[in-house]
JSON list of C-alpha atoms in Angstrom, two decimals:
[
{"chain": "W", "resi": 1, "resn": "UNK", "atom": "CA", "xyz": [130.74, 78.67, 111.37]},
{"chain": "W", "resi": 2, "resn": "UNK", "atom": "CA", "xyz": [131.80, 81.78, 113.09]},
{"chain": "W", "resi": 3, "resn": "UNK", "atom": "CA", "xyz": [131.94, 83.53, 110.06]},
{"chain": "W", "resi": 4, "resn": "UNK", "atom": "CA", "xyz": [128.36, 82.66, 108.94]},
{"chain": "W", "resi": 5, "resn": "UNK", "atom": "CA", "xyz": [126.87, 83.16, 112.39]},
{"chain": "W", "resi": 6, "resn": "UNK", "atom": "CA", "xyz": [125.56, 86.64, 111.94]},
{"chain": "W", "resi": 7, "resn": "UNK", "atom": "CA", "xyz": [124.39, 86.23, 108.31]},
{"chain": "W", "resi": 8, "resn": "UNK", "atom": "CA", "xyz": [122.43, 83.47, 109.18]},
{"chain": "W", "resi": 9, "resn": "UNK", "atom": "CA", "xyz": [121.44, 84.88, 112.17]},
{"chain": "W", "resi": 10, "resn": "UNK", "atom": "CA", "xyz": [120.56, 88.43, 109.73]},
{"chain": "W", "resi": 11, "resn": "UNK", "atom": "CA", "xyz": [118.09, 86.18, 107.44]},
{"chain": "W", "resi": 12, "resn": "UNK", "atom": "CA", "xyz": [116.10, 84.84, 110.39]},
{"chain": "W", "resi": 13, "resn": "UNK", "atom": "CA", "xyz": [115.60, 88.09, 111.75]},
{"chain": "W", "resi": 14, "resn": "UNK", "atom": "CA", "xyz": [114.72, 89.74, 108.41]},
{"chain": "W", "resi": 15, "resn": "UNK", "atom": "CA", "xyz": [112.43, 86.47, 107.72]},
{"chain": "W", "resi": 16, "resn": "UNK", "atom": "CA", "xyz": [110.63, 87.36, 111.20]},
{"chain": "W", "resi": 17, "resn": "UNK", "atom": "CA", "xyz": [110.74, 91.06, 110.23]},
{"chain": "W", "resi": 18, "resn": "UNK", "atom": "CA", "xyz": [108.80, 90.09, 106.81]},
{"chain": "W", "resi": 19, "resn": "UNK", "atom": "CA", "xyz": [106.25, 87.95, 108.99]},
{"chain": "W", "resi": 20, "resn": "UNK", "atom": "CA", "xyz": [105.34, 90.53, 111.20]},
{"chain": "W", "resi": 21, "resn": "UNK", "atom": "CA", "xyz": [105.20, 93.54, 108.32]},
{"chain": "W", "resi": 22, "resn": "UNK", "atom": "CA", "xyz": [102.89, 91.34, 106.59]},
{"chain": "W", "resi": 23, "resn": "UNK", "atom": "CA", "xyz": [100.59, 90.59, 109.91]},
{"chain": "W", "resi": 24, "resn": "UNK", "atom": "CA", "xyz": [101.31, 94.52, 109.99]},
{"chain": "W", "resi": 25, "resn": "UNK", "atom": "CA", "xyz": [102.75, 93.56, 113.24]},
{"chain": "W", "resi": 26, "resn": "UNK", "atom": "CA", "xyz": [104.98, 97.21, 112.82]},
{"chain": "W", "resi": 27, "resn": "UNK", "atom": "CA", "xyz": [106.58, 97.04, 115.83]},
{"chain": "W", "resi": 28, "resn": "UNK", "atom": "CA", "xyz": [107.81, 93.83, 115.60]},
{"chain": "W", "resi": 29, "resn": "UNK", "atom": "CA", "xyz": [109.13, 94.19, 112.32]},
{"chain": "W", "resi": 30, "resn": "UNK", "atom": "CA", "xyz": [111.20, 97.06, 113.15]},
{"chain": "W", "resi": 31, "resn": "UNK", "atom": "CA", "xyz": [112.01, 95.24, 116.38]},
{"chain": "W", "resi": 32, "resn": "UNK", "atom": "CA", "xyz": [113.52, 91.88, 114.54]},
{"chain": "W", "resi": 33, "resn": "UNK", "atom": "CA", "xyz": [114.89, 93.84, 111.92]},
{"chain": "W", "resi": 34, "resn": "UNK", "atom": "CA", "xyz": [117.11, 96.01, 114.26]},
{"chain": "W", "resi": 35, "resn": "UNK", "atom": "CA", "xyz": [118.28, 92.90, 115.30]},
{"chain": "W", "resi": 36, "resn": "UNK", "atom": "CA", "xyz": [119.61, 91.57, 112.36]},
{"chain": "W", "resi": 37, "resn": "UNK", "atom": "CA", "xyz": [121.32, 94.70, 111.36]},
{"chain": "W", "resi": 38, "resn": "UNK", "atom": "CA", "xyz": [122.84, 95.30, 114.51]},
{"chain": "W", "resi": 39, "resn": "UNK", "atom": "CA", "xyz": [124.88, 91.78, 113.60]},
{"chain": "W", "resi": 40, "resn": "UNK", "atom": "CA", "xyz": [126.37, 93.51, 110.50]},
{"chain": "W", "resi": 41, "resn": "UNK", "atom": "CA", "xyz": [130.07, 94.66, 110.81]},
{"chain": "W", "resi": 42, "resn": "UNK", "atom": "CA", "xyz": [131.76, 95.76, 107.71]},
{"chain": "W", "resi": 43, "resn": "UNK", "atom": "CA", "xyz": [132.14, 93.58, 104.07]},
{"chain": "W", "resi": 44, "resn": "UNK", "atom": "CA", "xyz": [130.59, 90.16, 104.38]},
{"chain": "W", "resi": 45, "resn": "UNK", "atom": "CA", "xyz": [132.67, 87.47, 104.72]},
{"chain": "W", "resi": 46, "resn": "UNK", "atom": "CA", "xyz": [135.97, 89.75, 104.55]},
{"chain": "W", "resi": 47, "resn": "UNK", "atom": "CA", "xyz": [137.96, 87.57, 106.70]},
{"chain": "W", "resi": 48, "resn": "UNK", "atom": "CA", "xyz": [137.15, 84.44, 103.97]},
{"chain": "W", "resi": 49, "resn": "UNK", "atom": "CA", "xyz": [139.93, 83.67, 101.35]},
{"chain": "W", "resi": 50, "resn": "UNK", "atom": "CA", "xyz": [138.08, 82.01, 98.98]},
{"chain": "W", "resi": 51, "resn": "UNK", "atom": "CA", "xyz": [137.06, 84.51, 95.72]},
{"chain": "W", "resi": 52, "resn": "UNK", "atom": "CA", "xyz": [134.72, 81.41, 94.47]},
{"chain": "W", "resi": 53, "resn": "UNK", "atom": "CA", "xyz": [132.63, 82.22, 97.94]},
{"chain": "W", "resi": 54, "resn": "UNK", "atom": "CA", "xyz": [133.32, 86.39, 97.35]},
{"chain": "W", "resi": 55, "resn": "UNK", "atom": "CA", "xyz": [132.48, 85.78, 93.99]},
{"chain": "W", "resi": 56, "resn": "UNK", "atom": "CA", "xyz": [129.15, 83.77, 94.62]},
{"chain": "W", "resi": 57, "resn": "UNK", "atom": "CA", "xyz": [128.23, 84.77, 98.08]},
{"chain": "W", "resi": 58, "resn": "UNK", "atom": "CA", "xyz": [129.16, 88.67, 98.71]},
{"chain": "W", "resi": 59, "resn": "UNK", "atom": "CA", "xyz": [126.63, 90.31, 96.39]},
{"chain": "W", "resi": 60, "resn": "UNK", "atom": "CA", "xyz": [123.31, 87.86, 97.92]},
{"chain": "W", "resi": 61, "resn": "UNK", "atom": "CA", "xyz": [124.58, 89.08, 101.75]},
{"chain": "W", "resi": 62, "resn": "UNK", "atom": "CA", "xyz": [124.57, 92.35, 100.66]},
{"chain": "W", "resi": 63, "resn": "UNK", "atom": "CA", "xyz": [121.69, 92.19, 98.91]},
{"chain": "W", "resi": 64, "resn": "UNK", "atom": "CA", "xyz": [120.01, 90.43, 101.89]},
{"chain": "W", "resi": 65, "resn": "UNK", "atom": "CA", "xyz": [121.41, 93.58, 104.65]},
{"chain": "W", "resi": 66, "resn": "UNK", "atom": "CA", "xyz": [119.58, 96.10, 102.00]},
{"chain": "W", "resi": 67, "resn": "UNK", "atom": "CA", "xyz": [116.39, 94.03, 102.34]},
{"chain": "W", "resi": 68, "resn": "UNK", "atom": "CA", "xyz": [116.69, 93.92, 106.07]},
{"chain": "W", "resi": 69, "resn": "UNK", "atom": "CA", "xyz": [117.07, 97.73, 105.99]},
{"chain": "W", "resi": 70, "resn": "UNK", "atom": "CA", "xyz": [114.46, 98.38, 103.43]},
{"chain": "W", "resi": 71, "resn": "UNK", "atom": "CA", "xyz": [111.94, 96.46, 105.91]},
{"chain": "W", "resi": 72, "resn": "UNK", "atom": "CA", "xyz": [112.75, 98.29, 109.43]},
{"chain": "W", "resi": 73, "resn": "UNK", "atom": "CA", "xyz": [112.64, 101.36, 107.00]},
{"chain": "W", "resi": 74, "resn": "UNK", "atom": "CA", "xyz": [109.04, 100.66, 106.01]},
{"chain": "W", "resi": 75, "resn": "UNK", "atom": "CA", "xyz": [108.31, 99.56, 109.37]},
{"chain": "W", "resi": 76, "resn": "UNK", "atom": "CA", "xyz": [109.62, 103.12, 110.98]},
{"chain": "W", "resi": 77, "resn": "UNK", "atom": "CA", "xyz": [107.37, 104.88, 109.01]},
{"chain": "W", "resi": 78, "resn": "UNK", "atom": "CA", "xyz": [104.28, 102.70, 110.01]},
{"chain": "W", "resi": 79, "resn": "UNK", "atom": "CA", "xyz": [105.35, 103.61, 113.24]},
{"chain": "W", "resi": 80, "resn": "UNK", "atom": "CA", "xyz": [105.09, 107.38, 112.33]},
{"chain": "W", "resi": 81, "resn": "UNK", "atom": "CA", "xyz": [109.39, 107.83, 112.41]},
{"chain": "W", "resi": 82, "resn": "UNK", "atom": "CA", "xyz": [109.01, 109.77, 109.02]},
{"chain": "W", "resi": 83, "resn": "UNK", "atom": "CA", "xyz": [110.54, 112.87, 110.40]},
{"chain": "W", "resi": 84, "resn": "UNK", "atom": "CA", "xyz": [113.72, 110.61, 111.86]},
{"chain": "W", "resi": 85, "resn": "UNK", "atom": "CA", "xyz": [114.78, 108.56, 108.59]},
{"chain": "W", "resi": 86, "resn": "UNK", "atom": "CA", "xyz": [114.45, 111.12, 105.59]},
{"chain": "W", "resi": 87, "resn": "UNK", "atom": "CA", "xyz": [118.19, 111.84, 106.50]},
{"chain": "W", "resi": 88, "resn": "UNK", "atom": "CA", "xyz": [118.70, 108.33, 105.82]},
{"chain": "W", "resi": 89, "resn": "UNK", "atom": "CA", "xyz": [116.68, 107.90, 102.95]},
{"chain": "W", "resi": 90, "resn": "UNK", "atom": "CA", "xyz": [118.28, 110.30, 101.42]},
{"chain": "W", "resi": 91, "resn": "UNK", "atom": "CA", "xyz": [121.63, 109.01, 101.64]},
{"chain": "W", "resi": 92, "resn": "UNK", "atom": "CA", "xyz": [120.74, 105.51, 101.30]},
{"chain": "W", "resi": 93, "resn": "UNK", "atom": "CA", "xyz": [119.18, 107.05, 98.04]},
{"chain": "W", "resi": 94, "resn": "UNK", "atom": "CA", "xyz": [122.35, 109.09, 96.94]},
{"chain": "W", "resi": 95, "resn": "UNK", "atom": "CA", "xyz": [124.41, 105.52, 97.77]},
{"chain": "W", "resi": 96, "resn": "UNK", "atom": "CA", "xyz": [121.91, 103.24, 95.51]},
{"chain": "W", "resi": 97, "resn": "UNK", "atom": "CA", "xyz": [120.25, 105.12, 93.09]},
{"chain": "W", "resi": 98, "resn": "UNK", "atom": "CA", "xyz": [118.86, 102.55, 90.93]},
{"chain": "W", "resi": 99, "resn": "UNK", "atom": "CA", "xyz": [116.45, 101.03, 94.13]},
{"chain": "W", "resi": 100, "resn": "UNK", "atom": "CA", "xyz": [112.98, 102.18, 93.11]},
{"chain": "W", "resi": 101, "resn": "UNK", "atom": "CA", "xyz": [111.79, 101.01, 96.83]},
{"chain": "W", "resi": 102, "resn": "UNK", "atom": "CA", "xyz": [114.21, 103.09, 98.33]},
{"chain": "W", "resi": 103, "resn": "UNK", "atom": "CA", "xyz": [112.90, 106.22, 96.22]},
{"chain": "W", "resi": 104, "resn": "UNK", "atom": "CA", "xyz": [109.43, 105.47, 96.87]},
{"chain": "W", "resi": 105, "resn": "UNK", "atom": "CA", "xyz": [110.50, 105.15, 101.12]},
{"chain": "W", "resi": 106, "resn": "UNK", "atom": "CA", "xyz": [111.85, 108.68, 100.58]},
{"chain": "W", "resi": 107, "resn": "UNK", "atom": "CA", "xyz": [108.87, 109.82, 98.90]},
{"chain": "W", "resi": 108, "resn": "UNK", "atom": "CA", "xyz": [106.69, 108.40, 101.38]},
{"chain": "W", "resi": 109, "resn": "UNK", "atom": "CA", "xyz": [108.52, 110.01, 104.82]},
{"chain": "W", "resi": 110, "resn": "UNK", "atom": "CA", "xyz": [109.09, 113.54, 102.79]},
{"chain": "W", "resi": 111, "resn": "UNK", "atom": "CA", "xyz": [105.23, 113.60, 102.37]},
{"chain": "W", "resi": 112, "resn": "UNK", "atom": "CA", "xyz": [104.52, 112.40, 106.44]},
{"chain": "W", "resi": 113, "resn": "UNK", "atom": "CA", "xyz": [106.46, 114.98, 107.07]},
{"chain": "W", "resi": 114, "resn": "UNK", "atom": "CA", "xyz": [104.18, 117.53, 105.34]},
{"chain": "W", "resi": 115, "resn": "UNK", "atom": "CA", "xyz": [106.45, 117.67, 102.44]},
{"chain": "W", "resi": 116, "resn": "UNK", "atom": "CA", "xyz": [104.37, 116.98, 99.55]},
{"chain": "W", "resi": 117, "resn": "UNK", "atom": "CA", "xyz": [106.97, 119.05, 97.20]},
{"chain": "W", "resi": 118, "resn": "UNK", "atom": "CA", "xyz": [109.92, 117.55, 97.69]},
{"chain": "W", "resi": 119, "resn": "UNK", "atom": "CA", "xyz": [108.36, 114.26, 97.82]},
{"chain": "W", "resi": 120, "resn": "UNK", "atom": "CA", "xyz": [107.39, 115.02, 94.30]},
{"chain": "W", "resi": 121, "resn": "UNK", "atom": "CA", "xyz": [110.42, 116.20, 93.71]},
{"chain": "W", "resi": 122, "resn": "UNK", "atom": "CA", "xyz": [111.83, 113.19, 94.90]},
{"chain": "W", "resi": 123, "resn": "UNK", "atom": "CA", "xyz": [109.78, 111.39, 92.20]},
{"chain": "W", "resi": 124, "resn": "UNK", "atom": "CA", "xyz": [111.11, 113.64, 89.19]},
{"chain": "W", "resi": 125, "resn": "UNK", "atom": "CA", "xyz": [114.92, 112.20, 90.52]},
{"chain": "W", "resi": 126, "resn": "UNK", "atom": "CA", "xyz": [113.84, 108.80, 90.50]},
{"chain": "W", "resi": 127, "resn": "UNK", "atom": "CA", "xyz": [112.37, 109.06, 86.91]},
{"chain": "W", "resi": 128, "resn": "UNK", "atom": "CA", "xyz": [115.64, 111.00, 85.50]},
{"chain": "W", "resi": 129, "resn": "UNK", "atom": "CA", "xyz": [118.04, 108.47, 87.08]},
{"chain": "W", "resi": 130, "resn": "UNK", "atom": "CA", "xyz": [116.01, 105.49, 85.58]},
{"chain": "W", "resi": 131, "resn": "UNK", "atom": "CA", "xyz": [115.26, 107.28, 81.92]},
{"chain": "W", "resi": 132, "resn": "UNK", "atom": "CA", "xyz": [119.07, 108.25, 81.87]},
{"chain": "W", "resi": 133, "resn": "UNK", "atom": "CA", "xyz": [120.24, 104.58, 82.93]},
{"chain": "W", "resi": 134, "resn": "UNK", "atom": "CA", "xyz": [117.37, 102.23, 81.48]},
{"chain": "W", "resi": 135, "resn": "UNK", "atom": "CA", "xyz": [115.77, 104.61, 79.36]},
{"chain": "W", "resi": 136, "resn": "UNK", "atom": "CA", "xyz": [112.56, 103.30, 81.50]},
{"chain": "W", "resi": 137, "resn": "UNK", "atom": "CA", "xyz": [109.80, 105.26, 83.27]},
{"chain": "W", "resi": 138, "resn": "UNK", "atom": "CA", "xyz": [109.60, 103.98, 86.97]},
{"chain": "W", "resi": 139, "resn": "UNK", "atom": "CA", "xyz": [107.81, 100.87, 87.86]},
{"chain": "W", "resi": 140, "resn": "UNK", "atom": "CA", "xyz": [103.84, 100.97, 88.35]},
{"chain": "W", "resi": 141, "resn": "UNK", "atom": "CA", "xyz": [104.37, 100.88, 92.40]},
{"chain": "W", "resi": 142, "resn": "UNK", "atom": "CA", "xyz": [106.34, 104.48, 92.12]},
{"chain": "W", "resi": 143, "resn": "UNK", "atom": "CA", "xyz": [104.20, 105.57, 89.88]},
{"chain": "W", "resi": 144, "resn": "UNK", "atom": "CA", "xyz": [101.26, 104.92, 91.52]},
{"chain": "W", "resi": 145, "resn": "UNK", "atom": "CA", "xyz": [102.74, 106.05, 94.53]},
{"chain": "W", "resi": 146, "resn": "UNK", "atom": "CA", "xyz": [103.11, 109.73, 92.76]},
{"chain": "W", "resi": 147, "resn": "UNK", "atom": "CA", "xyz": [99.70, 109.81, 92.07]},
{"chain": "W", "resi": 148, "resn": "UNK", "atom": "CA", "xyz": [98.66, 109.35, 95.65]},
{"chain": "W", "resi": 149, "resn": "UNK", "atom": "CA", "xyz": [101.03, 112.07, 96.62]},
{"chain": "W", "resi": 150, "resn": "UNK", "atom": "CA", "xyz": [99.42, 114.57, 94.05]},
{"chain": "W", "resi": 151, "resn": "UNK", "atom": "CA", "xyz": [96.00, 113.55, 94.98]},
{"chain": "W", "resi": 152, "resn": "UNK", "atom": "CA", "xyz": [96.71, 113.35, 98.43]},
{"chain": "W", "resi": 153, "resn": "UNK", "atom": "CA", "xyz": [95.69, 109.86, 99.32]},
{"chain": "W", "resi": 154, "resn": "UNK", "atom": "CA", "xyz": [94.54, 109.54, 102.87]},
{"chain": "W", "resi": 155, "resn": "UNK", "atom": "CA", "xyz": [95.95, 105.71, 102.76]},
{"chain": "W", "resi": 156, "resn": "UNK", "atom": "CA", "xyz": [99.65, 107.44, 102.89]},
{"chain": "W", "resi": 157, "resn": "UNK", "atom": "CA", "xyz": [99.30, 108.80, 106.33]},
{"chain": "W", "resi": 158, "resn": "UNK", "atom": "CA", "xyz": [100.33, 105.58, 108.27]},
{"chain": "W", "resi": 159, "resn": "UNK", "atom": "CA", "xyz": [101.95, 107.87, 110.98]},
{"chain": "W", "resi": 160, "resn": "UNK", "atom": "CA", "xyz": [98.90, 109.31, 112.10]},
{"chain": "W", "resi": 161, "resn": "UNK", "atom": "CA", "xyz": [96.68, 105.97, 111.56]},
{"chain": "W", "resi": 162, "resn": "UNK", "atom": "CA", "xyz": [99.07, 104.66, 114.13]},
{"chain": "W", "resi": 163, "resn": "UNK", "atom": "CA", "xyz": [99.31, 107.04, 116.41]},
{"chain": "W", "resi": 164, "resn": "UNK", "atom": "CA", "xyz": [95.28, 108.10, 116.73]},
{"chain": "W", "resi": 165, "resn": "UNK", "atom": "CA", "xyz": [95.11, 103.91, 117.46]},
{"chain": "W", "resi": 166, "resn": "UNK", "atom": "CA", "xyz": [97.91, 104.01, 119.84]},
{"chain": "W", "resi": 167, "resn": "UNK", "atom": "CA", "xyz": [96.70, 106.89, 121.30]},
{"chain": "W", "resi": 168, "resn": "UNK", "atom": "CA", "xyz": [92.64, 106.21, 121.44]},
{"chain": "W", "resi": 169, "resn": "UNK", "atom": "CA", "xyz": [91.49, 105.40, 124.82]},
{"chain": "W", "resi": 170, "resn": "UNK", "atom": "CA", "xyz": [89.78, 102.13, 125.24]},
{"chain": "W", "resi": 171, "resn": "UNK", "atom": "CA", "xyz": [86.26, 101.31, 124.69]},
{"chain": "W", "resi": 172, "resn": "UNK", "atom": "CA", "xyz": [84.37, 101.90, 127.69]},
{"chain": "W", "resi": 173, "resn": "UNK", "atom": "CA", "xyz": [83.32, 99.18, 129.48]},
{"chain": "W", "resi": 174, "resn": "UNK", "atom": "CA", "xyz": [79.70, 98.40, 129.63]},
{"chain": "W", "resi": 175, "resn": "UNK", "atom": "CA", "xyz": [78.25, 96.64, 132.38]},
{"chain": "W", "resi": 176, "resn": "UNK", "atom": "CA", "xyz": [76.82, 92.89, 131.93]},
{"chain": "W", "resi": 177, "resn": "UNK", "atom": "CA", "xyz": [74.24, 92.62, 133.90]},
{"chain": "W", "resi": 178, "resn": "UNK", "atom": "CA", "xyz": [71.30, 90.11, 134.05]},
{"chain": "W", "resi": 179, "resn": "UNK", "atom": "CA", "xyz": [67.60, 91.49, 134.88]}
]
């Protein structure tokens, strides 16, 4: 049990994450996700002597921490935290190269940051990777992605959509009166 605590405990938190990025609850998703991760301490299930379970088991935990990170990612840059995880993009990039989501994250806080270029750029190293590995163009989400970049969407700018609502003062209030 103590073993399976925090993984368990990971998957609720990146199932609440989910819920609230889909409600576009951004804050919340960020907030739950955080939570999960924070749980994570080195290899799952390193302490377990069973290869069946490493064998079986390992690769979906792992698989489920990337998720979890991939969420409170995308729920940073909703927030308008472009210009704090392009370090971590990048090496989360670097680290799994093949992850077309975590290319098109990158590409998405390099151009936040009013850095259209290298989020292009960004693009070309996605497509080289997966032409020299699959001998495939990127999916149609990255792709479309690149064409908001060169067009220069104004969907993409999340940051600023959530920061002129956070930041616009309330309606005024109008008084109700009867004659």
């Amino acid at each position: 049990r103590s073993t399976l605590f925090p993984y368990t405990t990971l998957f609720r938190s990146l199932a609440a994450a989910r819920a609230a990025a889909r409600d576009r609850g951004w804050q919340a998703a960020a907030t739950q996700a955080r939570a999960g991760l924070a749980l994570w301490r080195g290899e799952p299930l390193a302490d377990v002597e069973s290869e069946l379970l490493a064998i079986r088991d390992v690769p979906r935990l792992a698989e489920l921490r990337q998720q979890a990170l991939e969420v409170r990612l995308d729920a940073d840059l909703h927030l308008g935290r472009h210009g704090e995880v392009i370090t971590e993009l990048q090496r989360l990039v670097a680290t799994h190269p093949l992850r077309e989501r975590l290319h098109g994250l990158l590409m998405l806080a390099l151009y936040q940051d009013w850095r259209q270029a290298e989020a292009l750029a960004a693009y070309t190293r996605a497509r080289e990777i997966l032409v020299a590995e699959f001998g495939v163009e990127p999916g149609a989400g990255l792709r479309e992605l690149q064409g908001q970049i060169l067009n220069g969407d104004p969907a993409l700018d999340w940051s600023a959509a959530a920061g002129a609502a956070a930041a616009a003062p309330p309606p005024p209030l109008v008084p109700r009166q009867l004659p």
